[in-house]
Coordinates of C-alpha atoms in Angstrom, one line a residue:
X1 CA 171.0 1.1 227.4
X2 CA 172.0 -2.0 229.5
X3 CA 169.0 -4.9 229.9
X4 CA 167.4 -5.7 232.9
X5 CA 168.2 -8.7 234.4
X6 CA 167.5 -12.0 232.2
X7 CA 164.5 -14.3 233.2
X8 CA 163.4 -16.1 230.9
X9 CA 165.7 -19.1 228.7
X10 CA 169.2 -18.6 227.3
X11 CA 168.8 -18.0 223.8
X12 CA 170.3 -21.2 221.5
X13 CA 172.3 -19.5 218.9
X14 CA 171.1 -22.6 216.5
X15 CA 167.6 -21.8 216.3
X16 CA 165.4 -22.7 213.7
X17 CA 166.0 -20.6 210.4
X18 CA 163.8 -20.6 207.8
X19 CA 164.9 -20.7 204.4
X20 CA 163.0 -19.5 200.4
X21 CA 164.8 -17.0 199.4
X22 CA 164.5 -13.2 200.2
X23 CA 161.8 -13.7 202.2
X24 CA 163.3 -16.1 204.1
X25 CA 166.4 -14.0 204.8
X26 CA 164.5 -10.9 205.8
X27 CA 162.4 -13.2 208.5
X28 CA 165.6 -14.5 209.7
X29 CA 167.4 -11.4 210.0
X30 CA 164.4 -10.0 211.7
X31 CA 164.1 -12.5 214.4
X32 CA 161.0 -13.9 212.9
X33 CA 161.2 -17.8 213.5
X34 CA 163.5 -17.6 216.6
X35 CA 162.9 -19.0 219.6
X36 CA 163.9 -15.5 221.8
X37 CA 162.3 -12.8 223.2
X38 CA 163.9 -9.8 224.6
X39 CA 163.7 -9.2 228.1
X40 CA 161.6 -6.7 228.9
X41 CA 163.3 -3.2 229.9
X42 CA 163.8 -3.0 234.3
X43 CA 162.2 -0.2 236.3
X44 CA 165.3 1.9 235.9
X45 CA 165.3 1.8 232.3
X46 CA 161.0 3.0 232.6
X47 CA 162.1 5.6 234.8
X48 CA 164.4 7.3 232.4
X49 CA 162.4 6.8 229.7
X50 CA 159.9 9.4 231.8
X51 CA 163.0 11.5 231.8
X52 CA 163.4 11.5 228.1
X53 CA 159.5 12.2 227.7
X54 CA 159.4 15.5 230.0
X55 CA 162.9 16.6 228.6
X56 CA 161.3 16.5 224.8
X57 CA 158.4 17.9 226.1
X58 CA 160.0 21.3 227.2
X59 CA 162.4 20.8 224.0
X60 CA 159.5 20.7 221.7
X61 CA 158.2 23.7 223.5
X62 CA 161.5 25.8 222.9
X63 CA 161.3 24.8 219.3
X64 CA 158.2 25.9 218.6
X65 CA 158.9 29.6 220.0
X66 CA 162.0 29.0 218.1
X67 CA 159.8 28.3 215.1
X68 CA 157.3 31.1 215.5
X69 CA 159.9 33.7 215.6
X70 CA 161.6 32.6 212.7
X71 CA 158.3 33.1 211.1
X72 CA 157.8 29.6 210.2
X73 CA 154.3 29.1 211.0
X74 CA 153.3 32.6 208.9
X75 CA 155.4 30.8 206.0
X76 CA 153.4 27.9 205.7
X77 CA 150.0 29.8 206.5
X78 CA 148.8 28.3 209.9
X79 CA 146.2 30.0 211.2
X80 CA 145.6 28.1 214.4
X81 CA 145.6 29.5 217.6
X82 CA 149.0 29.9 219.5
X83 CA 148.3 27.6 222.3
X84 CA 146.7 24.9 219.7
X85 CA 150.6 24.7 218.5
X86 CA 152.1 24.6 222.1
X87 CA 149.9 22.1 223.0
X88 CA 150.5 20.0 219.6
X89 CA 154.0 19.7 220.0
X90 CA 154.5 19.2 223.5
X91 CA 151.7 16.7 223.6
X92 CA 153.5 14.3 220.5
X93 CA 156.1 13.6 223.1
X94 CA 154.3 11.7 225.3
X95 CA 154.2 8.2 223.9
X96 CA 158.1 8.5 224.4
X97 CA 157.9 8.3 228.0
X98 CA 156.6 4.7 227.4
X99 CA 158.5 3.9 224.5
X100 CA 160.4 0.5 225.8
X101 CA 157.0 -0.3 227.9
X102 CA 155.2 -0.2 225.3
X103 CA 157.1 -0.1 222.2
X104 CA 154.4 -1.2 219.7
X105 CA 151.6 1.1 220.9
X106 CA 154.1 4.0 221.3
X107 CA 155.5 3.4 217.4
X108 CA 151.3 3.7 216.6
X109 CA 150.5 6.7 218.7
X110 CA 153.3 9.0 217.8
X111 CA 152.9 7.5 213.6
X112 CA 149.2 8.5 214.0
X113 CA 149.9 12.0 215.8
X114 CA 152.3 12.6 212.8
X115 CA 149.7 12.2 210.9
X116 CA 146.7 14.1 212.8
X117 CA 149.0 17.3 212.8
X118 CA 150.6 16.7 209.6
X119 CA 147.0 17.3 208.2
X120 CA 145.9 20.5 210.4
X121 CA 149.3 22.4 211.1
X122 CA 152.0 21.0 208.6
X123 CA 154.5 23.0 210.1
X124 CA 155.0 21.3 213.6
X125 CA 156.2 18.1 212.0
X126 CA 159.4 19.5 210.7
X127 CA 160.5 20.6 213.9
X128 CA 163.3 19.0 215.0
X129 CA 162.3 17.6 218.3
X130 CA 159.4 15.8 216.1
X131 CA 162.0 14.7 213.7
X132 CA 163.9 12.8 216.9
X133 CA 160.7 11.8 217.8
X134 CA 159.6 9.7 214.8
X135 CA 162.8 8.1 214.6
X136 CA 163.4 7.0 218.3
X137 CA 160.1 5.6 218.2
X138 CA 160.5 3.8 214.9
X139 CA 164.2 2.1 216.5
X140 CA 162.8 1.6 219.8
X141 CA 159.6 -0.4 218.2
X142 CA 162.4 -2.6 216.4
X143 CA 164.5 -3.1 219.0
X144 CA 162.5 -3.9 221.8
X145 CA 159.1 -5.9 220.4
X146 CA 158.9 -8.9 221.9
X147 CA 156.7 -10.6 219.6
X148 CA 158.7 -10.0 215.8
X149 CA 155.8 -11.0 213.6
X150 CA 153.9 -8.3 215.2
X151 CA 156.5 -5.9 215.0
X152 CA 156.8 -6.3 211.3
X153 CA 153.2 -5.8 210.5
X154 CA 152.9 -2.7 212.7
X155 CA 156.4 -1.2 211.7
X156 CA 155.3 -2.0 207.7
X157 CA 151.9 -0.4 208.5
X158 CA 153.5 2.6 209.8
X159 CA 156.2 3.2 207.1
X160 CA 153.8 2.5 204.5
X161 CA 151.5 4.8 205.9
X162 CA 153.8 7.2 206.3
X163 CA 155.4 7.0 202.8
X164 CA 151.7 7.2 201.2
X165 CA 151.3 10.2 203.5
X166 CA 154.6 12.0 202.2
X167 CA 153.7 11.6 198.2
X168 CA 150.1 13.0 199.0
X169 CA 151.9 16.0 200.1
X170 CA 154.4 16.0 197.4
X171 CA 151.7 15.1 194.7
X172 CA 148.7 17.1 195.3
X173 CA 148.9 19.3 198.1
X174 CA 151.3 22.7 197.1
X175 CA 154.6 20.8 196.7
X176 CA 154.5 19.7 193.4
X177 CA 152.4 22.8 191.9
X178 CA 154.6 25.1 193.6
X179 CA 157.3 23.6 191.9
X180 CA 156.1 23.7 188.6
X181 CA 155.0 27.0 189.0
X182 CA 158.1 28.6 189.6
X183 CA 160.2 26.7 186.8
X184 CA 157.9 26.5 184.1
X185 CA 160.0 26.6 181.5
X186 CA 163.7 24.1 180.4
X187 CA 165.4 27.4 180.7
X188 CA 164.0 28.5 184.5
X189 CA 165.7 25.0 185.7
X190 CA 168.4 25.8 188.1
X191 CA 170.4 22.6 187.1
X192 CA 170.3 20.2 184.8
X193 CA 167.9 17.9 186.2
X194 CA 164.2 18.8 186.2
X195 CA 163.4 20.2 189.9
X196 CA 160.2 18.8 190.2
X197 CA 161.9 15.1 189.5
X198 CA 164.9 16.3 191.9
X199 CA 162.9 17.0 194.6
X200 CA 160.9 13.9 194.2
X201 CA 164.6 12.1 194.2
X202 CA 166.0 14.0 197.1
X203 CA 162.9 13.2 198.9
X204 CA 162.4 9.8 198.4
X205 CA 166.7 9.1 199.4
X206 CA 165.9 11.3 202.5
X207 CA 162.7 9.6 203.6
X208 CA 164.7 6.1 203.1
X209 CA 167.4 6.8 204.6
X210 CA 165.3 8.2 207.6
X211 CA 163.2 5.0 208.1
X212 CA 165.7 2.7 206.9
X213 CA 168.3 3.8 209.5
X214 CA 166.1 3.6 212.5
X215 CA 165.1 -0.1 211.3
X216 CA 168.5 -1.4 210.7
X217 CA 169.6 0.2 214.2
X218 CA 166.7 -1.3 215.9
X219 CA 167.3 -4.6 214.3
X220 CA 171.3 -4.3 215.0
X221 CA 170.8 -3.0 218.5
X222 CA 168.3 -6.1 218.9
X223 CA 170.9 -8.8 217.7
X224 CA 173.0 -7.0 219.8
X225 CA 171.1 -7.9 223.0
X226 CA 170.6 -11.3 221.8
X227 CA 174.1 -11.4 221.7
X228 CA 175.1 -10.5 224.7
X229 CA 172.4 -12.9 226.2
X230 CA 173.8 -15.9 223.9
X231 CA 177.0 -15.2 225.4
X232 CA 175.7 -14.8 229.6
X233 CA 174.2 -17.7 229.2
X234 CA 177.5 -19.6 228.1
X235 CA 179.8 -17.8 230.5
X236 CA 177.1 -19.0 233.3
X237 CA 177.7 -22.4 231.9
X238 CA 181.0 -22.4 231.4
X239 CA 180.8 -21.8 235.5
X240 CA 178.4 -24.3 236.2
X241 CA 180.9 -26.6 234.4
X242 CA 184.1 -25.4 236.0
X243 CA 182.7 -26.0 239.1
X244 CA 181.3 -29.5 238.1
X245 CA 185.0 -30.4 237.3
X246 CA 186.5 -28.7 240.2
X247 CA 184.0 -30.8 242.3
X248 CA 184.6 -33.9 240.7
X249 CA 188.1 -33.5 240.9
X250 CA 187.8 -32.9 244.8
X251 CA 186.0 -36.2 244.7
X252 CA 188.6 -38.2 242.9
X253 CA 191.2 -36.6 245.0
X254 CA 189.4 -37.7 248.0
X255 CA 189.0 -41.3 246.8
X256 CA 192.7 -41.2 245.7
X257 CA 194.0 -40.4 249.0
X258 CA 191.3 -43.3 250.8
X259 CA 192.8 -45.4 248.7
X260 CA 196.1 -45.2 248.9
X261 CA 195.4 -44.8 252.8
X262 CA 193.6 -48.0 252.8
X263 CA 196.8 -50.0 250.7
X264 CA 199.4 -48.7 252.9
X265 CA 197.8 -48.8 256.6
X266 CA 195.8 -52.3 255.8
X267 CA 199.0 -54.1 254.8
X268 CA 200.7 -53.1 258.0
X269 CA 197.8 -53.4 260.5
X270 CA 196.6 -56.8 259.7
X271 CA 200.3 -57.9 260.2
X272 CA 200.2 -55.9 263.5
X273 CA 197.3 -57.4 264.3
X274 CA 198.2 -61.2 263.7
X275 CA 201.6 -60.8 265.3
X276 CA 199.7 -59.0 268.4
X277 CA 197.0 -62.4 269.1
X278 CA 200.1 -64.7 268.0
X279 CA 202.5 -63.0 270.9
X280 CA 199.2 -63.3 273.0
X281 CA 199.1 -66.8 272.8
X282 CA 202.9 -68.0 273.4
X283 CA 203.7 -65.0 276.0
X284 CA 203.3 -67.6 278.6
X285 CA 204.7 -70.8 277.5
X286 CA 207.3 -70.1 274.0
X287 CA 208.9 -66.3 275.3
X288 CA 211.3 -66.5 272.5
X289 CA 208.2 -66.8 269.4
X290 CA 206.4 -63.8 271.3
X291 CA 209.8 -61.6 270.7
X292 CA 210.0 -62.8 267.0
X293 CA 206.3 -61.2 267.0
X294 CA 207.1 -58.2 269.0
X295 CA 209.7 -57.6 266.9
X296 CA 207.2 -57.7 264.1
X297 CA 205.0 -55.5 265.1
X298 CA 207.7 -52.9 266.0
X299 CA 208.9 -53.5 261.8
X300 CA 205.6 -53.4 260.4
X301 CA 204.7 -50.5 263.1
X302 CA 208.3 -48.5 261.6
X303 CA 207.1 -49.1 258.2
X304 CA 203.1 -48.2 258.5
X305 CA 204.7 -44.6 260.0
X306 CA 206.8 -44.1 257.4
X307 CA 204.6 -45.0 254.5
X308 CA 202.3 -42.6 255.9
X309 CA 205.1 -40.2 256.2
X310 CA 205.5 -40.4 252.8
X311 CA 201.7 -40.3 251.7
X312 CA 201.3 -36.5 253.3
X313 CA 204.2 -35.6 252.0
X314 CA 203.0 -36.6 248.3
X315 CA 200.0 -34.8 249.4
X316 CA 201.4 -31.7 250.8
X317 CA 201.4 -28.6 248.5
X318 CA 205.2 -27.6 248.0
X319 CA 205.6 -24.0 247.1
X320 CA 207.1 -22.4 243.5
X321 CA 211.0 -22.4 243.8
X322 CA 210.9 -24.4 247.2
X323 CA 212.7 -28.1 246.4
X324 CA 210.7 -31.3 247.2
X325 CA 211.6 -33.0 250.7
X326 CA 215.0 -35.0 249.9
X327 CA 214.6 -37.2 252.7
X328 CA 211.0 -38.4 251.8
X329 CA 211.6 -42.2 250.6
X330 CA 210.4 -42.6 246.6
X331 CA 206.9 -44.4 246.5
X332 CA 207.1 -48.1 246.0
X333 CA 206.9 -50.0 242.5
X334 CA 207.9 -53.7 240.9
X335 CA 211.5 -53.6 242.5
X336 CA 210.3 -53.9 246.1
X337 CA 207.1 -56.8 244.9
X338 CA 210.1 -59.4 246.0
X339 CA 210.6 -58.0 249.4
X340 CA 206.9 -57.4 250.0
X341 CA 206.2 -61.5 249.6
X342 CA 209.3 -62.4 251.4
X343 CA 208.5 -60.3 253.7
X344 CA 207.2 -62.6 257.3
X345 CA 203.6 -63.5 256.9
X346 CA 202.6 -65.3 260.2
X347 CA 203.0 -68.8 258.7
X348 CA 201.8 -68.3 255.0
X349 CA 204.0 -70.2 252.2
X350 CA 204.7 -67.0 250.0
X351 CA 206.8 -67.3 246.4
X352 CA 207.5 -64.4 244.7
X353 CA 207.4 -65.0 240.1
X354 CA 208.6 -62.8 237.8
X355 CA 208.4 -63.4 233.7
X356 CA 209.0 -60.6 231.6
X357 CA 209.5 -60.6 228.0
X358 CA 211.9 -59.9 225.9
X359 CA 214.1 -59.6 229.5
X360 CA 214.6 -56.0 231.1
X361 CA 211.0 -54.9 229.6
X362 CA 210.3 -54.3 233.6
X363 CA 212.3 -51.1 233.7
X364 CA 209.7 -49.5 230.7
X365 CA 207.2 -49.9 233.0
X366 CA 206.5 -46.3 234.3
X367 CA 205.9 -45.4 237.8
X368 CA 202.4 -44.9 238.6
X369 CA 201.7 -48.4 236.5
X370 CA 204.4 -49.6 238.7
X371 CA 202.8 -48.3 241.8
X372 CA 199.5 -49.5 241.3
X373 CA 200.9 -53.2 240.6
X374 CA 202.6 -53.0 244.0
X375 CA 199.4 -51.8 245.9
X376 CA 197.4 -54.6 244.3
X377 CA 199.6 -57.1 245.4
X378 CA 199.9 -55.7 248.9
X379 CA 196.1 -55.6 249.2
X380 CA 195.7 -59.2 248.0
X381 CA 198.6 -60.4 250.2
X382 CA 196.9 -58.7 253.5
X383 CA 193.3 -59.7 252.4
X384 CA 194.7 -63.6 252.3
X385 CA 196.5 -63.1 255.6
X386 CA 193.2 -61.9 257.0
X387 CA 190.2 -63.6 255.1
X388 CA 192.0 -66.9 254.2
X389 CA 193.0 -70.6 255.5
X390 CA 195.2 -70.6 253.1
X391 CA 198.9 -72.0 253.8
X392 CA 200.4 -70.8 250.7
X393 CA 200.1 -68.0 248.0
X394 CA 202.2 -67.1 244.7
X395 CA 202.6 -63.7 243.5
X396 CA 203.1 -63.4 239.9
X397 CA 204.7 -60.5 237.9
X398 CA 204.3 -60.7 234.4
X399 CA 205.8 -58.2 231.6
X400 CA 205.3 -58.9 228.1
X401 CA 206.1 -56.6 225.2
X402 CA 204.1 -58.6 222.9
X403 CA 200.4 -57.7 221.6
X404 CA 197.7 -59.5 222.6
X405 CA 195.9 -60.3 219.5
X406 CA 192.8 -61.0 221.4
X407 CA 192.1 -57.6 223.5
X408 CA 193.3 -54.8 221.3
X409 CA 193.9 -52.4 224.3
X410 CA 197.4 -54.3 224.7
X411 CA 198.1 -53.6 221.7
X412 CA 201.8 -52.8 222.8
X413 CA 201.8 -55.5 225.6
X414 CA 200.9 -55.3 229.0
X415 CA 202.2 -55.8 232.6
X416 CA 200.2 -58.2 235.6
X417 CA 200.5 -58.9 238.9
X418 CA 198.6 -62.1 240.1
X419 CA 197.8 -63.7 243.5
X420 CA 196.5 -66.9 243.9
X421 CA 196.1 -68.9 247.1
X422 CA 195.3 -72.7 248.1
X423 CA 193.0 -71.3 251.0
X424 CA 188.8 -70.6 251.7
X425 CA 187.4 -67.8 252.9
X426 CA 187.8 -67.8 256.9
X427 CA 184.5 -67.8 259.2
X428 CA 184.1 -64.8 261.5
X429 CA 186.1 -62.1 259.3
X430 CA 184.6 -59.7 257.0
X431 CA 185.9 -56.8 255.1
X432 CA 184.8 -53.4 254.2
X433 CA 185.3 -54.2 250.4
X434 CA 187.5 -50.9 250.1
X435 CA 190.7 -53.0 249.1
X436 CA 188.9 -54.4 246.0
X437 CA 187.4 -51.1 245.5
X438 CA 190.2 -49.8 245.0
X439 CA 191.8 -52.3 243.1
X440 CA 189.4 -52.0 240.6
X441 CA 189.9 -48.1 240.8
X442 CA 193.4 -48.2 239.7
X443 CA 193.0 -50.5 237.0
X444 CA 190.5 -47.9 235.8
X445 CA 192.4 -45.5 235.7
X446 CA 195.0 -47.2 233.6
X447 CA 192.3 -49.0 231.2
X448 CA 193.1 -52.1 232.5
X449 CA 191.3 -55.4 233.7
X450 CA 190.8 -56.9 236.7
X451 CA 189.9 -60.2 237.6
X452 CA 188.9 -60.8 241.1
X453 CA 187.3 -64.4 242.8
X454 CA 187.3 -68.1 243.8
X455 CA 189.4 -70.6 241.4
X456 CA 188.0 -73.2 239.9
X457 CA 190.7 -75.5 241.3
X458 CA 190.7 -74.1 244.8
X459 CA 191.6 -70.9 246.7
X460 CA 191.3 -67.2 245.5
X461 CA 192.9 -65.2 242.5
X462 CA 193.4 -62.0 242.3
X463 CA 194.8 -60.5 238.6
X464 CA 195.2 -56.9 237.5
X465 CA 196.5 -56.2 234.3
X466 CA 197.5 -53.2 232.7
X467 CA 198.2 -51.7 228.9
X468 CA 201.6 -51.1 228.2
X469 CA 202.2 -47.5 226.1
X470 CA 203.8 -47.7 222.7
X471 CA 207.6 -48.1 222.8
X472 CA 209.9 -44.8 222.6
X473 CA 212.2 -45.4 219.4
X474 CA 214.8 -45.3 222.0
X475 CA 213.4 -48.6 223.6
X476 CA 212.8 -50.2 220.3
X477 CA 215.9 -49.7 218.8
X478 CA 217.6 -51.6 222.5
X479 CA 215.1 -54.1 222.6
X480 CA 215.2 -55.1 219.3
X481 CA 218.9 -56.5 220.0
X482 CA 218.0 -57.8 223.8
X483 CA 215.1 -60.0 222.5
X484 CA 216.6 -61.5 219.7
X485 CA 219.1 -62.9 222.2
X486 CA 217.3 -64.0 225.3
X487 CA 213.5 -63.8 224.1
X488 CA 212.0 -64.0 227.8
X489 CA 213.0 -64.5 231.5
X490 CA 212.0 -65.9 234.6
X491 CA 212.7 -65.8 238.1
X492 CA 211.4 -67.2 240.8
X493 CA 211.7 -65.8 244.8
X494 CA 210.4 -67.8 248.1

């Protein structure tokens, strides 16, 4: 029958097992030194356990008419009054009616009326309903006690009892004289096998049997619902967990988009912004300079849309079989670093350098790295432009196939971008901090380093570098040729 809801802790399917031998095992298949308890059977279960009770009552009834006019009681000499039997067997099935309540003191009560009646009128504990009765009560007591130490003395106590009770009968009451009576001789024997040692046999395999298979149910039926906890428990879990990731992936999601939000509207903005106060000033006395900035603005304005064009569309969901947007420009990566620095930056000395080694090792450089390079130089170029005196700024591109013998996660090389500047910080301007936020987020996310602040000569540096992945065998086998005759490259852009 299905448990009541669970309330009390997920059992831990590596609980404490005890070992020494047989006895060890039999504690440990019996639950003995683990840290569950069943949860006690809900109202619904009670209710049809009141049910079972009446319906065994007026079943235990019918069987003892049954009985009487099959003569059974005249059979075994009862010469208690009629009712006296009634009221015997319909009153043994009460404790069922309490049976997963109280499974303990039910196993006792029905154990000790076995024994009451089995003593006055014999013949009411064969009846079949009794039969059903002793062993639902011994699998109910085995299946449902709480506390397992308990249940093994009371269940030993009552099988014992019950065993010592069944060779009384056997032994000295009429069993065993009967027997011998009526084969007195070898040659009265029926079979081969002495009757009063085959009954004793037959007997004992039935009894065992009997008691045995209502323990090992109870105790199966008990793992069972141990089980089935074990296993609620883990799919609750398992929830709990999905939804931790699904959450944390919303979050990184969320600071993915900021970020790249941040890199491609700051860039743009704080050359808006310059160009804007720089028209401001010369509008009235140099018209020409205040085009060249109007002009400017409209560019950097033209590009700001479109990147963010192209941002929503990398974010947009496209459907299954549905092609990706043709017209949506590709995200940007080392090829455009050149035009980003020679790009106009309101006065600011910008030089574009490139090393790589062996030369072509750029192109191995895969997108997303690629992408993240870019957006650190574009922060560090708009951060200078806004929080910097400086007059000039070099951006640095660096490729190298080589190890690095002294960090082993470039093991297979590495590619940089670096920014330096001859400038100070600028009175009167102050960031969020979200552009080196970030920076440092996608060099995470790649296992790189970063190295962010003042040099020791001057002006500000800003480095990002990032571990290369092992070479393809295609790769190795072109590079192999390419670096033995031109080792390394370098070009510089102003």
């Amino acid at each position: 029958m299905p448990d009541a809801p669970a309330h009390t802790d997920a059992p831990q399917p590596d609980a404490a097992r005890p070992t020494g031998g047989a006895l060890g095992r039999v504690r440990e298949w019996f639950g003995v030194d683990v840290d569950w308890e069943r949860v006690p059977a809900g109202r619904d279960a009670y209710r049809r356990d009141l049910l079972l009770g009446g319906a065994f009552m007026v079943f235990a009834a019918i069987s003892v008419e049954l009985g009487r006019s099959m003569g059974l009681f005249e059979e075994t000499g009862a010469d208690e009054p009629l009712w006296l039997i009634y009221l015997l067997g319909v009153v043994s099935m009460v404790p069922l009616a309490w049976r997963r309540r109280f499974p303990l003191v039910s196993l006792v009560l029905v154990y000790a009326l076995w024994l009451g009646i089995g003593l006055t009128v014999p013949a009411v504990t064969v009846l079949m309903p009794m039969q059903i009765m002793y062993f639902v009560a011994l699998f109910t007591a085995v299946a449902w006690a709480r506390d397992r130490r308990a249940m093994l003395v009371v269940v030993g106590a009552c099988v014992v009892a019950m065993f010592t009770w069944l060779i009384w009968m056997f032994a000295v009451q009429q069993g065993a004289e009967v027997i011998i009576e009526s084969y007195p001789t070898p040659a009265d024997w029926p079979g081969s096998v002495e009757p009063y040692l085959a009954n004793a046999v037959y007997q004992l395999v039935m009894n065992v049997a009997f008691f045995g298979g209502a323990v090992v149910a109870g105790q199966m039926q008990w793992h069972a619902a141990r089980r089935r906890e074990q296993l609620a428990a883990q799919a609750v879990t398992i929830e709990k967990q999905a939804a931790a990731l699904t959450d944390q992936a919303v979050v990184a999601e969320r600071v993915r988009i900021a970020r790249e939000l941040h890199d491609v509207v700051a860039h743009h903005v704080s050359v808006i912004g310059i160009q804007a106060a720089a028209a401001r000033r010369v509008l009235g006395r140099d018209p020409a300079r205040a085009e060249e900035a109007l002009v400017t603005i409209e560019r950097e304005s033209r590009e700001g849309v479109t990147q963010m064009r192209n941002l929503v569309g990398t974010l947009r969901a496209v459907p299954d079989g549905h092609p990706q947007d043709a017209s949506r420009a590709p995200e940007p990566g080392l090829a455009d670093l050149p035009a980003l620095v020679g790009a106009e930056h309101d006065g600011l000395d910008a030089t574009f350098r490139q090393v790589e080694e062996p030369q072509g090792v750029v192109a191995v450089v895969p997108e997303p790295m690629g992408l993240s390079l870019y957006r650190t130089a574009q922060e560090a170029m708009a951060n200078v432009r806004k929080h910097s005196t400086a007059r000039s700024a070099t951006v640095t591109l660096r490729v190298i196939r080589a190890a690095d013998p002294t960090d082993e996660r470039f093991a297979h090389g590495y590619a940089e971008v670096e920014v330096l500047d001859d400038g100070r910080a600028r009175r009167g301007t102050s960031g969020s901090g979200l552009g080196l936020l970030g920076i440092r987020e996608r060099a995470a996310t790649h296992q790189g380093v970063v190295e962010i602040g003042p040099r020791a000569t001057g002006g500000f540096r800003v480095r990002v570098r990032l571990p290369l992945p092992a070479p393809d065998p295609a790769e190795a086998a072109v590079a192999a040729p390419v670096a033995a005759q031109v080792p390394a490259s370098s070009t510089e852009v102003a």
